[in-house]
PDB file of C-alpha atoms in Angstrom:
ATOM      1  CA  UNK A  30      -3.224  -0.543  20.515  1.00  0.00           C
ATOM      2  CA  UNK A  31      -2.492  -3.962  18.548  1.00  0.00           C
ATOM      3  CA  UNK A  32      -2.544  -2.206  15.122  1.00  0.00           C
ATOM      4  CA  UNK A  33      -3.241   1.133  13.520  1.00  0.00           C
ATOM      5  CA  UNK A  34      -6.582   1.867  13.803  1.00  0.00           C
ATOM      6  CA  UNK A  35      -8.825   4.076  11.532  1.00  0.00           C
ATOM      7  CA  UNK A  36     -12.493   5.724  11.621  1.00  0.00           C
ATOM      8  CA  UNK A  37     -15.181   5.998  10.458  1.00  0.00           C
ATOM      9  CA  UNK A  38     -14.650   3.228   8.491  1.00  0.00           C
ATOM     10  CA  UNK A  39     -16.924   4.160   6.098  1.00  0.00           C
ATOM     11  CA  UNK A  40     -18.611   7.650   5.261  1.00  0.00           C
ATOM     12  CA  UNK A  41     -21.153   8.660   2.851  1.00  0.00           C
ATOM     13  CA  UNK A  42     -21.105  12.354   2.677  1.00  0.00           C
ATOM     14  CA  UNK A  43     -22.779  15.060   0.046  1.00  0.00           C
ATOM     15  CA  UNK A  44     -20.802  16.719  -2.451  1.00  0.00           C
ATOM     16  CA  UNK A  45     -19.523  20.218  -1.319  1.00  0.00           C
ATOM     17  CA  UNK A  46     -19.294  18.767   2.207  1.00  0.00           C
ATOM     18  CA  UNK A  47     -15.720  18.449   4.503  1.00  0.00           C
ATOM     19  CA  UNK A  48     -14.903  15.586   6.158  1.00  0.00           C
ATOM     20  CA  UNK A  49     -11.885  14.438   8.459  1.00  0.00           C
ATOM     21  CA  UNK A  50     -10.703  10.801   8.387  1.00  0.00           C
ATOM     22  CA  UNK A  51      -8.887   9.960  11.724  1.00  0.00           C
ATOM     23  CA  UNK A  52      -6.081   7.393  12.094  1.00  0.00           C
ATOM     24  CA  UNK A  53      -4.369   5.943  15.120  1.00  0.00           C
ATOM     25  CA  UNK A  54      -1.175   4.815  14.631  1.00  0.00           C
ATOM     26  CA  UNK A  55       0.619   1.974  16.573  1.00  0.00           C
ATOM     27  CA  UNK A  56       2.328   3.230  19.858  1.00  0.00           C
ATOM     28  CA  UNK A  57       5.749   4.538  19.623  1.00  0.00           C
ATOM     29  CA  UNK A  58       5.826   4.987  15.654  1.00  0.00           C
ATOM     30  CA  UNK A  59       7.348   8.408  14.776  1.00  0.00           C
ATOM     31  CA  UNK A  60       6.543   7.779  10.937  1.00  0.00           C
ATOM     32  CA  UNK A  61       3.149   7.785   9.287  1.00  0.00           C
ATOM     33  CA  UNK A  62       1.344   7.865   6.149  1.00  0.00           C
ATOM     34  CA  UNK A  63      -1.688   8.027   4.239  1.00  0.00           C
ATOM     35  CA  UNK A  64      -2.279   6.519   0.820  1.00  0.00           C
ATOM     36  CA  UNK A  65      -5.639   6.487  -1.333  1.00  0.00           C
ATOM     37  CA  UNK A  66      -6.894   3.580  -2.915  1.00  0.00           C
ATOM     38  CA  UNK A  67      -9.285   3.826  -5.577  1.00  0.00           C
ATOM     39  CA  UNK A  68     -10.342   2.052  -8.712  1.00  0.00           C
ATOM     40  CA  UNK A  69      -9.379   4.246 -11.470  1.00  0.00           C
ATOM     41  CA  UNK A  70      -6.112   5.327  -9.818  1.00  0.00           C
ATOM     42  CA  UNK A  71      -4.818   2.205  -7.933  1.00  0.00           C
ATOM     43  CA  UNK A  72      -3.204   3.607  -4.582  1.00  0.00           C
ATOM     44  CA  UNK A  73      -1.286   6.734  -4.090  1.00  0.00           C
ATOM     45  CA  UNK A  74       0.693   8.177  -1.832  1.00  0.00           C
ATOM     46  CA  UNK A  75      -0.575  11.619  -0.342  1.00  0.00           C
ATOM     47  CA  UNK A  76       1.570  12.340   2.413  1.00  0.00           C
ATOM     48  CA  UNK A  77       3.966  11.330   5.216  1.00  0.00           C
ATOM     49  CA  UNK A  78       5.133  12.590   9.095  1.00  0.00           C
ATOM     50  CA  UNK A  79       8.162  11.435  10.209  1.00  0.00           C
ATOM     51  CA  UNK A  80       8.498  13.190  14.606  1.00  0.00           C
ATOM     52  CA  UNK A  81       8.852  16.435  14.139  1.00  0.00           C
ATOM     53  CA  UNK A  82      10.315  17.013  10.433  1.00  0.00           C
ATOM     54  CA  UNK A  83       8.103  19.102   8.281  1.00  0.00           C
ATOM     55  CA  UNK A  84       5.601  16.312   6.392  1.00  0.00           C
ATOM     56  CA  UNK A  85       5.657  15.412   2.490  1.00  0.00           C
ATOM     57  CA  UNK A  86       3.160  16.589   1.194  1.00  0.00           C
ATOM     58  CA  UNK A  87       4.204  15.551  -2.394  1.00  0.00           C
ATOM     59  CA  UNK A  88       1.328  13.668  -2.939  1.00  0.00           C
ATOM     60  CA  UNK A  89      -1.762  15.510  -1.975  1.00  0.00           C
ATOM     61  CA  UNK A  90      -3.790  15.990  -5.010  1.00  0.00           C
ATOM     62  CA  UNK A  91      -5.476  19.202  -4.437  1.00  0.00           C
ATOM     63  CA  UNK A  92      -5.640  21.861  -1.715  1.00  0.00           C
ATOM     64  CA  UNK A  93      -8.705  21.367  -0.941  1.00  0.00           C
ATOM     65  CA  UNK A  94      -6.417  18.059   1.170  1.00  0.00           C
ATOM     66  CA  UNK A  95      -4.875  18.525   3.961  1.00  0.00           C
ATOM     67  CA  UNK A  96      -3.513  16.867   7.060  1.00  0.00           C
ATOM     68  CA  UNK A  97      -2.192  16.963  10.705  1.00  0.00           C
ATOM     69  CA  UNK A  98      -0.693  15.133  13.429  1.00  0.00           C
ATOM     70  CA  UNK A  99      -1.019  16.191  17.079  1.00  0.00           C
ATOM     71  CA  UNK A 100       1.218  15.352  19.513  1.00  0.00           C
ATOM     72  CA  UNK A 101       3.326  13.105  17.200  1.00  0.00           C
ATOM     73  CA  UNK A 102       0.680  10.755  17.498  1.00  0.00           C
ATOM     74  CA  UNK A 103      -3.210  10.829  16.280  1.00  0.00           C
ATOM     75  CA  UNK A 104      -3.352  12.074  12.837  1.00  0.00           C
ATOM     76  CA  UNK A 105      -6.486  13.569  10.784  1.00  0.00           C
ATOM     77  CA  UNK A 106      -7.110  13.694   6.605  1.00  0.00           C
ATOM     78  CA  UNK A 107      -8.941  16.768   5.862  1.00  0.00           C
ATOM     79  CA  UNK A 108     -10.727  17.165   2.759  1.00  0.00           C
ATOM     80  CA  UNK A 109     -12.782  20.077   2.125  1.00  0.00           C
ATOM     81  CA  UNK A 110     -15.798  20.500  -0.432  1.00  0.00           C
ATOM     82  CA  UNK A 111     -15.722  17.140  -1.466  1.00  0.00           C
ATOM     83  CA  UNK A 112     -15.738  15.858  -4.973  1.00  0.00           C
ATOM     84  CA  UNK A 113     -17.517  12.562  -6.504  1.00  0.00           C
ATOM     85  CA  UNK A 114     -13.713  11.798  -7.519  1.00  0.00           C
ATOM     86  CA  UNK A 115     -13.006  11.840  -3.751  1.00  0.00           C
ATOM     87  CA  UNK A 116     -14.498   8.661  -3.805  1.00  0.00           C
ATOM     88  CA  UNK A 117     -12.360   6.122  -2.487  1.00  0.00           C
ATOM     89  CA  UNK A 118     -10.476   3.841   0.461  1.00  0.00           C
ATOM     90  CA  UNK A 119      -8.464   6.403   2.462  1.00  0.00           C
ATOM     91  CA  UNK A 120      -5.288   3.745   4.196  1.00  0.00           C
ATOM     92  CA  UNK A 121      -3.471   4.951   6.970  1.00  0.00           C
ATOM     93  CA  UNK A 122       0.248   3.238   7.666  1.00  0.00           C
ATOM     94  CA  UNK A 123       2.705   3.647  10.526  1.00  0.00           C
ATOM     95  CA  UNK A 124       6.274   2.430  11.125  1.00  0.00           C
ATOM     96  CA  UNK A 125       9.206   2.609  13.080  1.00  0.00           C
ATOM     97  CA  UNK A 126      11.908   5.304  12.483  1.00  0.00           C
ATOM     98  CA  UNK A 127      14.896   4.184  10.902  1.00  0.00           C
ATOM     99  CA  UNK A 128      16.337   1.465   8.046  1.00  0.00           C
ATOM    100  CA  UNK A 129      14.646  -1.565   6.949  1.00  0.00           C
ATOM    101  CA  UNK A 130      11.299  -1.201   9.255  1.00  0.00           C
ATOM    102  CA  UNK A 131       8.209  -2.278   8.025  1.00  0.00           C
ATOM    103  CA  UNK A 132       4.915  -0.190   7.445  1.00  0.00           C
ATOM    104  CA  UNK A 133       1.440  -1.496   9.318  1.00  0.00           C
ATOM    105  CA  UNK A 134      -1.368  -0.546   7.281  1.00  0.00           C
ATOM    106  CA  UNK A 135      -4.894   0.059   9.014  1.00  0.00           C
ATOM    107  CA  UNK A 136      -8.171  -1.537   7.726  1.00  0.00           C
ATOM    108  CA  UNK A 137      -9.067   2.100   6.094  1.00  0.00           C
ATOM    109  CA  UNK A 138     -11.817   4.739   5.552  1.00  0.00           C
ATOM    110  CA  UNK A 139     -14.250   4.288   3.134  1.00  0.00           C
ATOM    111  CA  UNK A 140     -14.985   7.629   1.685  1.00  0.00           C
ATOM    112  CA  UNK A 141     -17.969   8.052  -0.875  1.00  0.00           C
ATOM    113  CA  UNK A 142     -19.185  11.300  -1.948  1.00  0.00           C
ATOM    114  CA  UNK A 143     -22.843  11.439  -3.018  1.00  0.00           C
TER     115      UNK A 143
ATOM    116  CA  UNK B  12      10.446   9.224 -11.847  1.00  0.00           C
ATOM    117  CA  UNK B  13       9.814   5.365 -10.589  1.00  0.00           C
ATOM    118  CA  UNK B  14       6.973   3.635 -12.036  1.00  0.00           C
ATOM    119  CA  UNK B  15       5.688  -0.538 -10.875  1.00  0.00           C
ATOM    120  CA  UNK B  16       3.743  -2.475 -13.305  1.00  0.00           C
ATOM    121  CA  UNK B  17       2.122  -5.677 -12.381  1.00  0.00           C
ATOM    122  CA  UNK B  18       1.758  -7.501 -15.708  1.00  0.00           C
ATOM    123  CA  UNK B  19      -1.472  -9.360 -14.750  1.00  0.00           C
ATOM    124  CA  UNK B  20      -4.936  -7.840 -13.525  1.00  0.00           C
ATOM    125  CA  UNK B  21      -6.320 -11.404 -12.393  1.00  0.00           C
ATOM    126  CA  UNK B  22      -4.851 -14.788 -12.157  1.00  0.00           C
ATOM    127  CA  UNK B  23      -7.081 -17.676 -11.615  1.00  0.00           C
ATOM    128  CA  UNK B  24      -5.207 -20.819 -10.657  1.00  0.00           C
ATOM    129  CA  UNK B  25      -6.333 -24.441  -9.183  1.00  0.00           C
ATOM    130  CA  UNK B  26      -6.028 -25.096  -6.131  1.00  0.00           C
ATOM    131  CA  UNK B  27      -2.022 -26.362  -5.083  1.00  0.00           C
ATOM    132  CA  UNK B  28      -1.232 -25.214  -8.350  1.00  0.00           C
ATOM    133  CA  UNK B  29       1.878 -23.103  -8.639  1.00  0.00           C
ATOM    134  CA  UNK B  30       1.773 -19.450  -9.152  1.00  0.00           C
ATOM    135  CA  UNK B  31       3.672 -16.207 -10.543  1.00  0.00           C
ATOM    136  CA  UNK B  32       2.763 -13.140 -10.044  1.00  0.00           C
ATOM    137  CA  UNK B  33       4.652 -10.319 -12.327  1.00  0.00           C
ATOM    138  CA  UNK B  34       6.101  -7.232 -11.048  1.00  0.00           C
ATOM    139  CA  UNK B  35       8.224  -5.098 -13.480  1.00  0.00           C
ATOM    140  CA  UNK B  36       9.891  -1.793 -11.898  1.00  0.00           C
ATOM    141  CA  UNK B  37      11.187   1.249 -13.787  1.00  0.00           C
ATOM    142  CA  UNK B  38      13.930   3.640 -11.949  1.00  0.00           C
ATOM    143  CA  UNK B  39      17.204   5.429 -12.597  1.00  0.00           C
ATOM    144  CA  UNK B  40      17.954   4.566  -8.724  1.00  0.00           C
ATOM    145  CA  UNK B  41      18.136   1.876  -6.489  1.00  0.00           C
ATOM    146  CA  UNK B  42      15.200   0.841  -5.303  1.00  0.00           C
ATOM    147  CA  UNK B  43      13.746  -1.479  -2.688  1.00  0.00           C
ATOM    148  CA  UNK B  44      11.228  -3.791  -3.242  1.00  0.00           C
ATOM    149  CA  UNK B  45       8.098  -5.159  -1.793  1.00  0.00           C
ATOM    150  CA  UNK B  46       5.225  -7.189  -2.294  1.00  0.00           C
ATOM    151  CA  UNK B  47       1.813  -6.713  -0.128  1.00  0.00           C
ATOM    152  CA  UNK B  48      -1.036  -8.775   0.224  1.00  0.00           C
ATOM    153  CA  UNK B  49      -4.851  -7.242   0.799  1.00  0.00           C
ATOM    154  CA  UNK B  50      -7.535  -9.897   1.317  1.00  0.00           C
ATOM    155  CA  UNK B  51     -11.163  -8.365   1.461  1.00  0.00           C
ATOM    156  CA  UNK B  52     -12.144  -5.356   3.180  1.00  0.00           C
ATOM    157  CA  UNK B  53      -8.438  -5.254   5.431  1.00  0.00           C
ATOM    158  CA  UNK B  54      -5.525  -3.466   5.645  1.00  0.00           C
ATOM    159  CA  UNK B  55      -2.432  -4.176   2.910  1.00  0.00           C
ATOM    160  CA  UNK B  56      -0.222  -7.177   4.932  1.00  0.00           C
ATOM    161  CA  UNK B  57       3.747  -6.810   4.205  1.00  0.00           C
ATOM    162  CA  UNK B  58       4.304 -10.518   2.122  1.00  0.00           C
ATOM    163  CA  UNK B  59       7.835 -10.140   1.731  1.00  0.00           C
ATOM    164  CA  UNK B  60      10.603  -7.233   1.072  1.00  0.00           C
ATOM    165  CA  UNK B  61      14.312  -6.420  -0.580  1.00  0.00           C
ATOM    166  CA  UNK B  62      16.644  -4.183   0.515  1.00  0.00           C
ATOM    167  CA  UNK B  63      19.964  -5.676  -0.009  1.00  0.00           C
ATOM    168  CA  UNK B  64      21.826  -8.745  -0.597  1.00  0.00           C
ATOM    169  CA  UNK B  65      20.795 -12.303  -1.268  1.00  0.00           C
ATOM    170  CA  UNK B  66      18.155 -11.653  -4.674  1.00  0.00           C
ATOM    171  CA  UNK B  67      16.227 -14.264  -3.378  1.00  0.00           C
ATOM    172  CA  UNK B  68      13.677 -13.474  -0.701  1.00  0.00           C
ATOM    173  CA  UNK B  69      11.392 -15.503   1.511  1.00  0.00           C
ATOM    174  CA  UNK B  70       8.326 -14.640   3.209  1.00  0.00           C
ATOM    175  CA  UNK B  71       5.096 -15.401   4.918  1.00  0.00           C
ATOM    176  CA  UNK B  72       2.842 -17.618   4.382  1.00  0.00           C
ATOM    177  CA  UNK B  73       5.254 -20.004   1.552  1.00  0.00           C
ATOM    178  CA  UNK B  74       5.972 -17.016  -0.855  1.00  0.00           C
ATOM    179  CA  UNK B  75       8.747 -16.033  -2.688  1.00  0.00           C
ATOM    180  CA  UNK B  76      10.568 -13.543  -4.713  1.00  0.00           C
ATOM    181  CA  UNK B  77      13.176 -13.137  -6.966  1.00  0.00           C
ATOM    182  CA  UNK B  78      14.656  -9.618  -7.522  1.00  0.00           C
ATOM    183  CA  UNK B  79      16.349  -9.348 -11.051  1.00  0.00           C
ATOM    184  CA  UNK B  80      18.552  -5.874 -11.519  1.00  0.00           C
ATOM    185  CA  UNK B  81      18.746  -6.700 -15.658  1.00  0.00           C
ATOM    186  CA  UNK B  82      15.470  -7.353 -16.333  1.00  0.00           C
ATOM    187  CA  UNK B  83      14.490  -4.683 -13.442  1.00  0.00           C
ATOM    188  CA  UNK B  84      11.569  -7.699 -11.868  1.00  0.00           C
ATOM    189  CA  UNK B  85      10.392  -8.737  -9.138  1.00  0.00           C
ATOM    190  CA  UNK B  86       8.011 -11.719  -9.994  1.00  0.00           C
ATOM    191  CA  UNK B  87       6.135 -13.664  -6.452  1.00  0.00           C
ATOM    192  CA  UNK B  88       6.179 -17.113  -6.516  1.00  0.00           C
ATOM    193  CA  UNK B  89       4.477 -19.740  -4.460  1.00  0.00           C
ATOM    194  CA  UNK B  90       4.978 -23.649  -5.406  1.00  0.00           C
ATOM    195  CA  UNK B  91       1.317 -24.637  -3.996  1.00  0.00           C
ATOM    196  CA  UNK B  92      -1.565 -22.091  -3.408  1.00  0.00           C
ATOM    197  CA  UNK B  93      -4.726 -22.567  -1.136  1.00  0.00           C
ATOM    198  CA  UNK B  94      -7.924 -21.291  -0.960  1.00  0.00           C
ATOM    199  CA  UNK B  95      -7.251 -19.092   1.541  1.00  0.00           C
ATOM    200  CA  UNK B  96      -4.364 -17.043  -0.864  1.00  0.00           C
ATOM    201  CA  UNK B  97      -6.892 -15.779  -2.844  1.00  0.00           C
ATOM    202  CA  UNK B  98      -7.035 -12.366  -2.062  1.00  0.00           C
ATOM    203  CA  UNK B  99      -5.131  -8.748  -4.106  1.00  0.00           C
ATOM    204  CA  UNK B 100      -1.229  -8.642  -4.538  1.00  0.00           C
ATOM    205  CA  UNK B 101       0.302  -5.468  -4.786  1.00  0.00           C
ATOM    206  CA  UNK B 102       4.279  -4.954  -6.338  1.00  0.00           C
ATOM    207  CA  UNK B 103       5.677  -1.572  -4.580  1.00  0.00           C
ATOM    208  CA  UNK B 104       8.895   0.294  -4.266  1.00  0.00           C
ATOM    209  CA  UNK B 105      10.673   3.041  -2.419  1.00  0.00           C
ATOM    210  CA  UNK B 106      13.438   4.544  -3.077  1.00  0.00           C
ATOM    211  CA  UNK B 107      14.878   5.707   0.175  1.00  0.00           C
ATOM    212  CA  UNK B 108      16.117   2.557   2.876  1.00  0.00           C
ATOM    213  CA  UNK B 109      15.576   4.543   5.845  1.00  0.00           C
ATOM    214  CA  UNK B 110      11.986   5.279   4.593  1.00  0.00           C
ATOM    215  CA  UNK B 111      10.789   2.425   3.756  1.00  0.00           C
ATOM    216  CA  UNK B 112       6.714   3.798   3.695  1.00  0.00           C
ATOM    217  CA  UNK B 113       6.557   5.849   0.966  1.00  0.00           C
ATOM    218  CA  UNK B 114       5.933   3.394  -1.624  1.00  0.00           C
ATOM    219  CA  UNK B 115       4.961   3.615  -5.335  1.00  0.00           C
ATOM    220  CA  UNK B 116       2.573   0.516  -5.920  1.00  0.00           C
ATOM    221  CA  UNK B 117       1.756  -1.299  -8.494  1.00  0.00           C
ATOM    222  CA  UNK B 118      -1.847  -1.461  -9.991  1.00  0.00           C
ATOM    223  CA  UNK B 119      -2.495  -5.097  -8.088  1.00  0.00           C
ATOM    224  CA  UNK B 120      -2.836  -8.867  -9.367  1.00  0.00           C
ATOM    225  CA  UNK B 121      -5.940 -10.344  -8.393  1.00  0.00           C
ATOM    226  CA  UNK B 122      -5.258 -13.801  -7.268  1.00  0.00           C
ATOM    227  CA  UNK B 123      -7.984 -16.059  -7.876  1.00  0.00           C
ATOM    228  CA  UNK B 124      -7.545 -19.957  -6.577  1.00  0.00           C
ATOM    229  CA  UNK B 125     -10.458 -22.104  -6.875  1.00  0.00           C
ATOM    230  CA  UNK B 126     -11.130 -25.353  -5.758  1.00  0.00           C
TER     231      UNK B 126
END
């Protein structure tokens, strides 16, 4: 596809409630991230895939997050019995492996927890 | 531990005005540098980027930025804005060249330019 490309791009879900956030990134990038963008917190990373390597998961808040990516490809943000504080923009980014490449950020999931 | 601070939550400016926007970095590393733009509703847009050698950097759309290693900045410039700039900046880094991703962003700059 032209860009990385997320969904839903919004949710409204109840508290207690999992949801999955699903990203696409751009064809042929090995690396890929998602960040979390919210008001009180600014954005943060939560964790990143690089081909095969084990991800980093260093910034995953709580395990109630977690994530995968199948086939090196498609990736999905899990987050299970949701929180008001889960509240917030849920980015997606992919690159290109190796020095100096740039990360493409998609439009985002719009996560609110009711 | 690296830490970004964007001196300025909102800067309203006239229309081809110039502009600064402040970015102050903290790290016991080298770091790499970046500045994003996010207008409403989208994605974060890569503005412009430092990795090595000349400390001044160019980038879309007529910005600028300076990287200073003794004052540890990183301030955007542009020497005329439009209406169509107005939109959030963020200040990042990342520590690691070959992964250039995993960034540590600033709080944003709100750049408001009005007519």
């Amino acid at each position: 596809g032209a860009g990385v490309s997320q969904s839903p791009s919004n949710k409204v879900t109840e508290k207690g409630k999992d949801v999955e956030l699903r990203c696409d990134p751009i064809s042929g990038h090995t690396a890929l991230y998602w960040y979390r963008q919210s008001l009180g917190q600014g954005l943060e990373f939560l964790i990143y895939f690089q081909g095969n390597s084990a991800p980093d998961k260093s910034g995953l808040p709580s395990d109630r997050f977690s994530a995968e990516r199948t086939g090196g490809s498609v990736s999905t943000l899990t987050i299970q019995r949701t929180q008001q504080e889960d509240s917030a923009v849920y980015l997606c980014a992919s690159s290109l492996e190796g020095e100096s490449t740039e990360a493409f950020f998609g439009q985002g999931t719009r996560l609110t927890v009711v | 531990a690296q830490s970004v601070t964007q001196l300025d939550s909102q800067v309203p400016v006239f229309e081809e005005a110039p502009v600064e926007l402040r970015c102050n970095y903290s790290s016991s590393v080298s770091v790499y540098l970046f500045w994003y733009v996010q207008y409403p509703n989208q994605g974060l847009q890569l503005l412009l980027k430092y990795l090595s050698g000349s400390t001044l950097v160019k980038g879309i759309n007529g910005f600028e930025a300076e990287f200073n290693k003794s004052q540890t900045s990183f301030h955007l410039r542009k020497p005329s804005v439009h209406i169509s700039d107005t939109a959030e900046y963020f200040c990042a880094v990342s520590v690691s060249r070959s992964n250039t991703g995993k960034l540590i962003f600033g709080q944003g700059t709100t750049l408001q330019v009005k007519p």
